[in-house]
Short mmCIF file of C-alpha atoms and ligand atoms in Angstrom, two decimals:
data_model
loop_
_atom_site.label_atom_id
_atom_site.label_comp_id
_atom_site.label_asym_id
_atom_site.label_seq_id
_atom_site.Cartn_x
_atom_site.Cartn_y
_atom_site.Cartn_z
CA MET A 54 0.00 0.00 0.00
CA ALA A 55 1.36 3.41 -0.93
CA ARG A 56 2.12 5.51 2.08
CA GLU A 57 0.54 8.89 2.57
CA ARG A 58 2.74 11.97 2.68
CA LEU A 59 2.94 13.77 6.00
CA TYR A 60 4.51 17.23 5.95
CA LEU A 61 6.79 18.76 8.56
CA PHE A 62 6.84 22.48 9.21
CA ASP A 63 9.52 23.99 11.42
CA THR A 64 8.97 27.28 13.22
CA THR A 65 12.14 27.39 15.35
CA LEU A 66 13.15 30.65 13.69
CA ARG A 67 9.77 32.32 14.22
CA ASP A 68 7.83 30.83 17.17
CA GLY A 69 11.02 29.41 18.70
CA ALA A 70 12.56 32.86 18.58
CA GLN A 71 9.85 33.97 21.06
CA THR A 72 11.65 32.03 23.80
CA ASN A 73 12.99 33.98 26.74
CA GLY A 74 16.67 34.68 26.22
CA VAL A 75 16.74 33.57 22.58
CA ASP A 76 17.91 36.12 20.07
CA PHE A 77 18.97 34.74 16.70
CA THR A 78 21.30 36.74 14.51
CA LEU A 79 20.93 36.69 10.75
CA ASN A 80 23.80 34.25 10.57
CA ASP A 81 22.23 31.98 13.22
CA LYS A 82 19.01 31.93 11.23
CA LEU A 83 20.78 31.01 8.00
CA THR A 84 22.71 28.25 9.77
CA ILE A 85 19.59 26.73 11.33
CA ALA A 86 17.65 27.01 8.07
CA GLY A 87 20.50 25.11 6.39
CA LEU A 88 20.42 22.34 9.02
CA LEU A 89 16.64 21.96 8.73
CA ASP A 90 16.79 21.96 4.95
CA ASP A 91 19.48 19.31 5.00
CA LEU A 92 17.47 17.21 7.43
CA GLY A 93 14.57 17.17 4.98
CA ILE A 94 12.04 19.46 6.68
CA ASP A 95 9.36 20.46 4.15
CA TYR A 96 8.71 23.98 5.42
CA VAL A 97 11.02 26.31 7.30
CA GLU A 98 9.38 29.41 8.70
CA GLY A 99 12.11 32.02 8.72
CA GLY A 100 10.45 34.87 10.54
CA TYR A 101 8.31 37.92 10.27
CA PRO A 102 9.58 40.23 7.48
CA GLY A 103 8.83 43.85 8.19
CA ALA A 104 8.59 43.24 11.93
CA ASN A 105 12.32 43.52 12.69
CA PRO A 106 15.52 44.29 10.77
CA THR A 107 16.95 40.74 11.02
CA ASP A 108 13.89 39.13 9.47
CA THR A 109 13.55 41.83 6.83
CA GLU A 110 17.17 41.22 5.82
CA LEU A 111 16.71 37.46 5.91
CA PHE A 112 13.86 37.68 3.45
CA GLY A 113 15.62 40.27 1.36
CA LYS A 114 18.25 37.88 0.05
CA PRO A 115 17.91 34.76 -2.07
CA ARG A 116 18.73 31.42 -0.47
CA LEU A 117 19.72 28.09 -1.92
CA LEU A 118 17.36 25.80 -0.06
CA ASP A 119 15.10 22.97 -1.16
CA THR A 120 12.69 23.56 1.69
CA THR A 121 9.66 25.81 1.23
CA PHE A 122 10.98 28.91 2.93
CA THR A 123 8.05 30.59 4.59
CA ALA A 124 7.38 34.13 5.74
CA PHE A 125 5.01 34.76 8.62
CA GLY A 126 2.70 37.72 9.11
CA MET A 127 -0.75 39.03 9.84
CA THR A 128 -3.72 39.13 7.56
CA ARG A 129 -4.73 42.62 6.47
CA ARG A 130 -5.83 44.89 9.24
CA PRO A 131 -9.57 45.36 9.78
CA GLY A 132 -11.01 48.38 8.00
CA ARG A 133 -8.20 48.54 5.43
CA SER A 134 -8.01 47.16 1.95
CA ALA A 135 -5.36 44.57 1.12
CA SER A 136 -3.63 47.05 -1.19
CA ASN A 137 -3.49 49.71 1.51
CA ASP A 138 -1.82 47.83 4.34
CA PRO A 139 1.95 48.39 4.71
CA GLY A 140 2.40 45.30 6.90
CA LEU A 141 0.77 43.08 4.33
CA ALA A 142 2.74 44.74 1.53
CA ALA A 143 6.06 43.95 3.26
CA LEU A 144 4.98 40.34 3.63
CA LEU A 145 3.93 40.06 -0.01
CA ASP A 146 7.22 41.58 -1.16
CA ALA A 147 9.38 39.25 0.94
CA LYS A 148 11.46 36.75 -1.01
CA ALA A 149 9.60 33.72 0.29
CA ASP A 150 8.22 30.57 -1.31
CA ALA A 151 5.21 30.55 0.97
CA ILE A 152 3.37 32.92 3.24
CA CYS A 153 1.88 31.80 6.52
CA PHE A 154 -0.80 34.23 7.70
CA VAL A 155 -2.01 34.27 11.23
CA ALA A 156 -5.65 35.15 11.82
CA LYS A 157 -7.99 35.05 14.76
CA SER A 158 -10.50 32.23 14.83
CA TRP A 159 -11.96 32.75 18.31
CA ASP A 160 -14.95 35.11 18.22
CA TYR A 161 -14.08 36.47 21.68
CA HIS A 162 -10.63 37.58 20.45
CA VAL A 163 -12.07 39.14 17.30
CA ARG A 164 -14.40 41.29 19.34
CA VAL A 165 -12.13 42.10 22.29
CA ALA A 166 -8.60 42.17 20.84
CA LEU A 167 -9.28 43.19 17.24
CA GLU A 168 -12.38 45.25 18.06
CA THR A 169 -14.01 44.34 14.81
CA THR A 170 -16.90 42.21 13.52
CA LEU A 171 -16.80 38.52 12.78
CA GLU A 172 -17.65 39.20 9.14
CA GLU A 173 -14.76 41.69 8.78
CA ASN A 174 -12.38 39.06 10.21
CA LEU A 175 -13.53 36.57 7.55
CA ALA A 176 -13.17 39.19 4.82
CA SER A 177 -9.63 39.94 6.02
CA ILE A 178 -8.74 36.23 5.73
CA ARG A 179 -10.22 35.98 2.21
CA ASP A 180 -8.55 39.17 0.97
CA SER A 181 -5.12 38.28 2.37
CA VAL A 182 -5.11 34.73 1.01
CA ARG A 183 -6.25 36.03 -2.39
CA ALA A 184 -3.53 38.73 -2.46
CA ALA A 185 -0.78 36.22 -1.65
CA LYS A 186 -2.08 33.74 -4.21
CA GLN A 187 -2.02 36.51 -6.81
CA LYS A 188 1.65 37.05 -5.92
CA GLY A 189 2.28 33.40 -6.76
CA ARG A 190 2.94 32.29 -3.19
CA GLU A 191 1.87 29.08 -1.55
CA VAL A 192 -0.41 30.11 1.29
CA LEU A 193 -0.94 28.81 4.80
CA LEU A 194 -3.33 30.17 7.38
CA ASP A 195 -2.57 29.74 11.08
CA CYS A 196 -5.92 29.81 12.88
CA GLU A 197 -4.93 31.32 16.19
CA HIS A 198 -6.67 29.93 19.31
CA PHE A 199 -8.52 27.52 17.05
CA PHE A 200 -9.34 24.92 19.71
CA ASP A 201 -10.51 27.42 22.32
CA GLY A 202 -12.38 29.22 19.57
CA TYR A 203 -14.01 26.02 18.42
CA LYS A 204 -15.20 25.22 21.93
CA ALA A 205 -16.72 28.70 22.25
CA ASN A 206 -18.19 29.07 18.76
CA PRO A 207 -17.62 26.12 16.41
CA GLU A 208 -19.45 27.73 13.48
CA PHE A 209 -17.23 30.79 13.49
CA ALA A 210 -13.97 28.88 14.01
CA LEU A 211 -14.84 26.61 11.10
CA ALA A 212 -15.92 29.58 8.98
CA CYS A 213 -12.39 31.08 9.37
CA ALA A 214 -10.78 27.81 8.30
CA LYS A 215 -13.17 27.36 5.39
CA ALA A 216 -12.71 30.96 4.20
CA ALA A 217 -8.96 30.37 3.76
CA TYR A 218 -9.40 26.98 2.11
CA ALA A 219 -12.04 28.28 -0.28
CA GLU A 220 -9.67 31.06 -1.41
CA GLY A 221 -7.02 28.47 -2.24
CA ALA A 222 -4.85 28.28 0.89
CA ARG A 223 -2.73 25.14 0.64
CA TRP A 224 -2.91 24.57 4.39
CA VAL A 225 -5.25 25.56 7.15
CA VAL A 226 -3.33 25.17 10.39
CA LEU A 227 -5.18 24.63 13.64
CA CYS A 228 -3.28 26.31 16.46
CA ASP A 229 -3.51 25.46 20.13
CA THR A 230 -2.10 28.87 20.96
CA ASN A 231 -2.63 28.67 24.74
CA GLY A 232 -1.41 25.09 24.76
CA GLY A 233 -4.12 23.93 27.15
CA THR A 234 -6.02 21.54 24.90
CA LEU A 235 -5.78 17.81 25.68
CA PRO A 236 -5.24 15.01 23.14
CA HIS A 237 -8.81 13.65 23.20
CA GLU A 238 -10.14 17.16 22.52
CA VAL A 239 -7.67 17.68 19.67
CA ALA A 240 -8.74 14.34 18.16
CA ALA A 241 -12.44 15.18 18.38
CA ILE A 242 -12.10 18.71 16.96
CA VAL A 243 -9.68 17.78 14.14
CA THR A 244 -12.09 14.99 13.15
CA GLU A 245 -14.85 17.58 12.79
CA VAL A 246 -12.63 19.95 10.79
CA CYS A 247 -11.60 17.16 8.41
CA LYS A 248 -15.28 16.65 7.55
CA VAL A 249 -15.33 20.07 5.89
CA ILE A 250 -11.68 20.51 4.82
CA PRO A 251 -9.73 17.56 3.41
CA GLY A 252 -7.17 16.35 5.96
CA ASP A 253 -4.31 16.71 3.50
CA HIS A 254 -4.92 20.46 3.76
CA VAL A 255 -5.07 20.54 7.56
CA GLY A 256 -2.12 21.22 9.87
CA ILE A 257 -1.59 21.20 13.63
CA HIS A 258 0.39 23.76 15.64
CA ALA A 259 0.56 22.71 19.28
CA HIS A 260 2.08 24.41 22.30
CA ASN A 261 3.34 22.45 25.26
CA ASP A 262 1.60 23.99 28.25
CA THR A 263 0.31 20.64 29.53
CA GLU A 264 3.40 18.82 28.20
CA GLN A 265 1.27 17.22 25.51
CA ALA A 266 2.27 19.14 22.41
CA VAL A 267 3.80 16.01 20.89
CA ALA A 268 0.80 13.88 21.91
CA ASN A 269 -1.56 16.53 20.55
CA SER A 270 0.29 16.63 17.23
CA LEU A 271 0.09 12.85 16.90
CA ALA A 272 -3.60 12.89 17.91
CA ALA A 273 -4.26 15.41 15.14
CA VAL A 274 -2.52 13.16 12.60
CA ARG A 275 -4.60 10.17 13.71
CA ALA A 276 -7.70 12.33 13.25
CA GLY A 277 -6.70 13.28 9.70
CA ALA A 278 -4.30 16.27 9.77
CA ARG A 279 -1.32 15.93 7.44
CA GLN A 280 1.00 18.75 8.46
CA ILE A 281 2.77 19.05 11.81
CA GLN A 282 4.29 22.30 12.97
CA GLY A 283 6.92 22.33 15.66
CA THR A 284 10.40 23.45 16.67
CA LEU A 285 13.82 21.93 17.30
CA ASN A 286 14.17 20.80 20.90
CA GLY A 287 10.67 22.13 21.56
CA LEU A 288 11.95 25.69 21.67
CA GLY A 289 9.20 28.26 22.11
CA GLU A 290 7.72 30.74 24.54
CA ARG A 291 6.38 29.61 27.92
CA CYS A 292 6.62 25.80 27.88
CA GLY A 293 7.61 25.60 24.23
CA ASN A 294 6.18 24.23 21.00
CA ALA A 295 5.73 20.66 19.83
CA ASN A 296 9.22 19.13 19.75
CA LEU A 297 10.09 17.99 16.22
CA VAL A 298 13.14 16.17 17.58
CA SER A 299 10.73 13.82 19.39
CA ILE A 300 8.06 13.78 16.68
CA ILE A 301 10.29 12.88 13.72
CA PRO A 302 11.71 9.62 15.12
CA THR A 303 8.28 8.64 16.43
CA LEU A 304 6.84 9.04 12.94
CA LYS A 305 9.72 7.14 11.38
CA LEU A 306 10.29 4.38 13.90
CA LYS A 307 6.89 3.54 15.33
CA PRO A 308 5.04 1.13 13.02
CA GLU A 309 1.66 2.81 13.52
CA PHE A 310 3.00 5.89 11.70
CA ALA A 311 5.88 4.44 9.71
CA LYS A 312 3.59 1.99 7.88
CA LYS A 313 1.10 4.65 6.99
CA PHE A 314 3.12 7.79 6.36
CA GLU A 315 6.11 9.02 4.49
CA VAL A 316 8.04 12.08 5.69
CA GLY A 317 10.76 14.14 4.05
CA VAL A 318 13.42 12.98 6.52
CA SER A 319 15.29 9.92 5.19
CA ASP A 320 16.63 7.11 7.38
CA ALA A 321 20.15 8.37 6.73
CA LYS A 322 19.22 11.91 7.78
CA LEU A 323 17.46 10.61 10.89
CA LYS A 324 20.89 9.52 12.10
CA GLU A 325 21.86 13.20 12.13
CA LEU A 326 19.01 14.19 14.42
CA LEU A 327 21.16 14.21 17.53
CA HIS A 328 23.70 16.39 15.78
CA VAL A 329 21.03 18.89 14.69
CA SER A 330 19.56 19.00 18.18
CA ARG A 331 22.98 19.64 19.75
CA ALA A 332 23.88 22.24 17.14
CA LEU A 333 20.92 24.35 18.27
CA ASP A 334 21.90 23.97 21.94
CA GLU A 335 25.40 25.04 21.09
CA MET A 336 24.20 28.09 19.23
CA LEU A 337 22.05 29.06 22.20
CA ASN A 338 24.88 28.19 24.60
CA ARG A 339 22.61 25.83 26.49
CA ALA A 340 23.51 22.54 28.09
CA PRO A 341 21.68 19.77 26.20
CA ASN A 342 18.78 18.18 28.05
CA ARG A 343 20.19 14.83 29.22
CA HIS A 344 16.74 13.34 29.52
CA ALA A 345 15.47 14.42 26.11
CA PRO A 346 13.68 11.51 24.41
CA TYR A 347 15.72 9.86 21.64
CA VAL A 348 18.64 12.32 21.64
CA GLY A 349 19.42 12.91 25.34
CA GLU A 350 22.61 11.62 26.96
CA SER A 351 20.46 9.44 29.19
CA ALA A 352 17.93 8.33 26.55
CA PHE A 353 19.66 4.98 26.16
CA ALA A 354 21.60 4.81 29.40
CA THR A 355 21.27 1.87 31.74
CA LYS A 356 22.62 1.86 35.23
CA ALA A 357 21.64 -1.24 37.13
CA GLY A 358 23.90 -4.24 36.59
CA ILE A 359 21.13 -6.72 35.98
CA HIS A 360 19.60 -4.61 33.20
CA ALA A 361 23.04 -4.12 31.71
CA SER A 362 23.76 -7.82 31.41
CA ALA A 363 20.38 -8.30 29.70
CA ILE A 364 21.11 -5.43 27.31
CA MET A 365 24.44 -6.94 26.37
CA LYS A 366 22.67 -10.13 25.39
CA GLU A 367 19.76 -8.52 23.61
CA PRO A 368 19.42 -4.71 23.41
CA LYS A 369 15.69 -4.91 22.74
CA THR A 370 15.11 -6.01 26.31
CA TYR A 371 15.41 -2.43 27.56
CA GLU A 372 15.40 -0.22 24.46
CA HIS A 373 12.29 0.89 22.61
CA VAL A 374 14.24 1.74 19.43
CA PRO A 375 17.88 1.21 18.41
CA PRO A 376 19.85 4.28 19.60
CA GLU A 377 21.90 4.46 16.36
CA THR A 378 18.78 5.24 14.32
CA VAL A 379 18.80 8.80 15.69
CA GLY A 380 22.55 9.12 16.00
CA ASN A 381 22.61 8.32 19.72
CA ARG A 382 24.40 5.46 21.42
CA ARG A 383 23.77 2.91 24.11
CA LYS A 384 25.33 3.85 27.38
CA LEU A 385 25.95 1.40 30.14
CA MET A 386 26.77 3.51 33.10
CA VAL A 387 29.59 2.67 35.34
CA SER A 388 28.75 3.29 38.95
CA ASP A 389 28.85 1.66 42.35
CA GLN A 390 25.76 -0.29 41.35
CA ALA A 391 27.37 -1.50 38.18
CA GLY A 392 28.22 -5.07 37.59
CA ARG A 393 31.03 -6.48 35.51
CA SER A 394 28.88 -6.31 32.39
CA ASN A 395 28.70 -2.52 32.47
CA VAL A 396 32.41 -2.21 32.95
CA LEU A 397 33.22 -4.71 30.22
CA ALA A 398 30.83 -3.03 27.80
CA GLU A 399 32.28 0.40 28.56
CA LEU A 400 35.85 -0.88 28.07
CA ASP A 401 34.76 -2.38 24.80
CA ARG A 402 33.21 0.89 23.67
CA ILE A 403 36.27 2.98 24.47
CA GLY A 404 38.39 0.46 22.64
CA LEU A 405 40.38 -1.02 25.50
CA LYS A 406 41.04 -4.64 24.75
CA VAL A 407 41.08 -6.61 27.98
CA ASP A 408 40.59 -10.26 28.65
CA ARG A 409 37.24 -10.88 30.36
CA ASN A 410 38.99 -12.67 33.20
CA ASP A 411 41.77 -10.13 33.68
CA PRO A 412 42.06 -9.55 37.47
CA ARG A 413 42.53 -5.82 36.82
CA ILE A 414 38.82 -5.61 35.95
CA ALA A 415 37.93 -6.48 39.53
CA THR A 416 40.46 -3.87 40.66
CA LEU A 417 38.86 -1.25 38.42
CA LEU A 418 35.42 -2.08 39.78
CA ASP A 419 36.74 -1.71 43.34
CA VAL A 420 38.36 1.63 42.55
CA VAL A 421 35.12 2.91 40.99
CA LYS A 422 33.17 1.86 44.09
CA GLU A 423 35.69 3.43 46.46
CA ARG A 424 35.81 6.69 44.58
CA GLU A 425 32.05 6.90 44.17
CA ALA A 426 31.76 6.47 47.94
CA ILE A 427 33.75 9.68 48.41
CA GLY A 428 31.73 11.64 45.85
CA TYR A 429 32.96 10.89 42.33
CA ALA A 430 30.18 10.25 39.81
CA TYR A 431 31.44 8.17 36.92
CA GLU A 432 28.05 7.55 35.39
CA ALA A 433 27.91 11.25 34.58
CA ALA A 434 31.60 11.62 33.74
CA ASP A 435 32.37 9.27 30.87
CA ALA A 436 35.77 10.77 30.09
CA SER A 437 36.97 10.52 33.69
CA PHE A 438 35.93 6.87 33.71
CA ASP A 439 37.82 6.34 30.46
CA LEU A 440 40.98 7.76 32.09
CA LEU A 441 40.48 5.82 35.30
CA ALA A 442 40.17 2.60 33.30
CA ARG A 443 43.25 3.39 31.24
CA ARG A 444 45.23 4.23 34.37
CA THR A 445 44.16 1.05 36.11
CA LEU A 446 45.19 -0.89 33.03
CA GLY A 447 48.41 1.12 32.84
CA LYS A 448 47.87 2.94 29.58
CA VAL A 449 47.96 6.72 30.13
CA PRO A 450 51.09 8.52 28.88
CA SER A 451 52.55 11.10 31.23
CA TYR A 452 52.14 14.17 29.04
CA PHE A 453 52.82 17.01 31.43
CA ASP A 454 53.04 17.90 35.09
CA VAL A 455 51.48 20.87 36.78
CA VAL A 456 54.26 21.72 39.21
CA GLN A 457 52.45 24.58 40.88
CA PHE A 458 49.47 26.88 40.49
CA ASP A 459 48.29 29.94 42.23
CA VAL A 460 44.84 31.54 41.99
CA ASN A 461 43.68 34.78 43.50
CA VAL A 462 40.44 36.68 43.68
CA GLU A 463 40.46 40.42 43.87
CA GLN A 464 37.65 42.87 44.44
CA ARG A 465 38.29 46.48 43.56
CA TYR A 466 36.99 49.56 41.79
CA ASN A 467 37.55 49.68 38.04
CA ALA A 468 38.39 52.75 35.96
CA VAL A 469 34.77 53.90 35.87
CA GLY A 470 34.26 53.48 39.58
CA GLU A 471 32.33 50.20 39.56
CA ARG A 472 33.01 47.49 42.11
CA VAL A 473 34.33 44.46 40.19
CA THR A 474 35.61 41.02 41.12
CA VAL A 475 38.37 39.58 38.97
CA SER A 476 40.56 36.53 39.25
CA MET A 477 44.04 35.74 38.11
CA ALA A 478 45.82 32.43 37.92
CA VAL A 479 49.45 31.51 37.37
CA VAL A 480 50.34 27.97 36.35
CA LYS A 481 53.78 26.34 36.19
CA VAL A 482 53.78 23.31 33.91
CA LYS A 483 56.54 20.89 33.06
CA VAL A 484 56.38 19.40 29.58
CA GLY A 485 59.32 17.08 29.05
CA ASP A 486 62.39 19.13 30.00
CA GLU A 487 60.63 22.38 29.39
CA THR A 488 59.11 24.46 32.20
CA LEU A 489 56.32 26.76 31.08
CA ILE A 490 54.72 29.51 33.12
CA SER A 491 51.40 30.99 32.04
CA ALA A 492 49.04 33.51 33.56
CA GLY A 493 45.34 33.88 32.88
CA GLU A 494 42.58 36.25 33.88
CA GLY A 495 38.97 35.28 34.33
CA SER A 496 35.63 36.26 35.75
CA GLY A 497 36.15 33.70 38.51
CA PRO A 498 39.03 31.63 39.89
CA VAL A 499 38.15 28.48 37.93
CA HIS A 500 37.81 30.43 34.72
CA ALA A 501 41.21 32.07 35.31
CA LEU A 502 42.78 28.69 36.09
CA ASP A 503 41.32 27.20 32.94
CA VAL A 504 42.62 30.08 30.82
CA ALA A 505 46.12 29.82 32.31
CA LEU A 506 46.26 26.03 32.08
CA ARG A 507 45.28 25.95 28.44
CA LYS A 508 47.39 28.92 27.37
CA ASP A 509 50.64 27.10 26.78
CA LEU A 510 51.15 23.37 26.87
CA GLY A 511 54.20 23.50 24.64
CA LYS A 512 54.24 20.75 22.04
CA TYR A 513 50.70 19.67 23.05
CA GLN A 514 49.14 23.07 22.50
CA ARG A 515 48.03 22.29 18.96
CA TYR A 516 45.94 19.37 20.22
CA ILE A 517 43.95 21.47 22.66
CA ASN A 518 43.39 24.62 20.64
CA GLY A 519 39.85 23.53 19.75
CA LEU A 520 39.00 22.53 23.31
CA GLU A 521 36.18 24.46 24.92
CA LEU A 522 34.35 24.19 28.24
CA THR A 523 30.62 24.06 27.62
CA ASP A 524 29.18 23.40 31.05
CA TYR A 525 30.32 23.60 34.65
CA ARG A 526 28.27 22.14 37.47
CA VAL A 527 29.02 22.24 41.16
CA ARG A 528 27.42 20.26 43.94
CA ILE A 529 28.15 20.19 47.63
CA LEU A 530 27.96 16.65 48.95
CA ASP A 531 27.80 15.40 52.46
CA ALA A 532 30.39 12.65 52.42
CA GLY A 533 30.68 11.27 55.92
CA THR A 534 32.36 13.66 58.30
CA GLU A 535 32.96 16.64 56.02
CA ALA A 536 31.26 18.37 53.16
CA VAL A 537 32.99 17.93 49.79
CA THR A 538 32.49 19.65 46.48
CA ARG A 539 31.86 17.71 43.29
CA VAL A 540 32.58 19.50 40.04
CA LEU A 541 31.41 18.19 36.68
CA ILE A 542 32.88 19.84 33.60
CA GLU A 543 31.55 19.30 30.13
CA SER A 544 33.98 19.94 27.28
CA GLN A 545 33.73 19.99 23.55
CA ASP A 546 36.25 20.03 20.74
CA GLU A 547 36.44 21.12 17.12
CA THR A 548 34.90 17.82 15.97
CA GLY A 549 31.76 18.54 18.01
CA GLU A 550 32.38 15.68 20.42
CA HIS A 551 31.32 16.27 24.02
CA TRP A 552 32.69 14.65 27.15
CA THR A 553 32.32 15.11 30.87
CA THR A 554 34.93 14.92 33.61
CA VAL A 555 34.66 14.99 37.37
CA GLY A 556 36.68 16.23 40.33
CA VAL A 557 36.00 15.92 44.06
CA SER A 558 37.62 17.76 46.95
CA PRO A 559 36.76 19.75 50.06
CA ASN A 560 38.16 22.69 48.05
CA ILE A 561 36.21 23.81 44.98
CA ILE A 562 39.34 25.01 43.15
CA ASP A 563 41.04 21.68 43.66
CA ALA A 564 37.94 19.77 42.50
CA SER A 565 37.73 21.97 39.42
CA PHE A 566 41.43 21.51 38.75
CA GLN A 567 41.06 17.71 38.74
CA ALA A 568 38.17 17.89 36.29
CA LEU A 569 40.05 20.35 34.05
CA MET A 570 43.13 18.13 34.03
CA ASP A 571 41.08 15.06 33.14
CA SER A 572 39.46 16.95 30.28
CA ILE A 573 42.80 18.00 28.80
CA VAL A 574 44.41 14.58 29.18
CA TYR A 575 41.33 12.91 27.69
CA LYS A 576 41.54 15.21 24.69
CA LEU A 577 45.25 14.41 24.23
CA ILE A 578 44.56 10.68 24.28
CA LYS A 579 41.66 11.06 21.89
CA ALA A 580 43.84 13.08 19.54
CA GLY A 581 46.50 10.37 19.65
CA ALA A 582 49.18 12.57 21.22
CA THR A 583 52.26 10.70 22.36
CA ALA A 584 54.33 11.49 25.43
ZN1 LIG B 635 2.70 29.30 18.25
#
């Protein structure tokens, strides 16, 4: 049986840009559009030309994308003609393949927010769709507050949708703007809409205010809708939009959808999903959500020993889909609860060839347990475990020695009379016969130490030039008689690989220093540096 086409519409650059603290530059937008295009997303909504300089510029230049690049904007204002509305004119002039209009479909909003009549709202929809069609654009209409509007006045909500469809809009998109609608309501209402508008012209735009945006999108598809709108990583104001990074693999890997529908994302591109998700986090300078479905660090991580031994025999026992399909990997965490199977699997993954009966494996397991008892967390710090395993098996070159370091914190007035706190660090490192002394300044002592440590490592410098710290987490633990500090540092290099290291000490600088050192040494090993 031929599969039906299901279309994906990304609004990371428009609705996602409404997120607190998110401010895309023109370059960011072009980069994300390129990633989405490459992934195989059918529609990429770039922004709101005329509303801000970035979006106006974005739509002012031609792009080389296969996706249907879409401009967003309002239908003509009430009481004006389509030809006498500067906002609409800017939208029609934008270099876009498609135009997505937003219009009210809740009678209450038409009267209270727009202060106009229901008939004028319908006329505005008809006129705007017609004007865009005349310009040769594909047209979409976002029906704002559709589900709330439908509950209040189904005739009017449907009339808005029908008005756009009758004028030739390719898609009528039902928006759960407040995000409060539940899946069974979405299913019931979309079913009704699909009785008057063919489902292959109906889209769903769900917000995540009850954490059901993904469920609502899937419910809409089951009820007949054939376009899903969402964002990467569920970015969006308040609780976010429907998360395409969760929706895409569900559509492709779950038989209910995979048997019935075809999407623009190929199996090969699906393997890049994790990369695309992380690229957005990086751009926003956010730590990736470890517990994100499919692409999170923990999505395929197993801790308990008994589960791990079952997974080694048959991954399906604890995995709902194969992690490689989305570019993720199985992770058997090494911790004090871990059995031999976890440790063996981890050694295998990092490429350390050890005989299964090697007594050093028991030693390694004991060391992990001892160190976890005093606060180390190897399940979270894969790179530190890697080093610990190599050290226990006697395989870490002695690259360099930090002979001495000194960190200070100073509070003083700066040149313009503001009270500032600055830190400076001096590090003395021995590389071979060479002694190197570097100083670094930073906003805090750990930052300064990091800057100084990575400033000059002599012959190893070229290996660590692309090294970057992407996350720093501190926790105070109550370990027996005294409180200790655990520091987890996440690093990244020029290849985009991430790793985490750990340090533990009663002193936060010392704990940070251990984690920094592990990160550098791990990078040197990974790069194949020799002592
Ligand atoms: Zn929205």
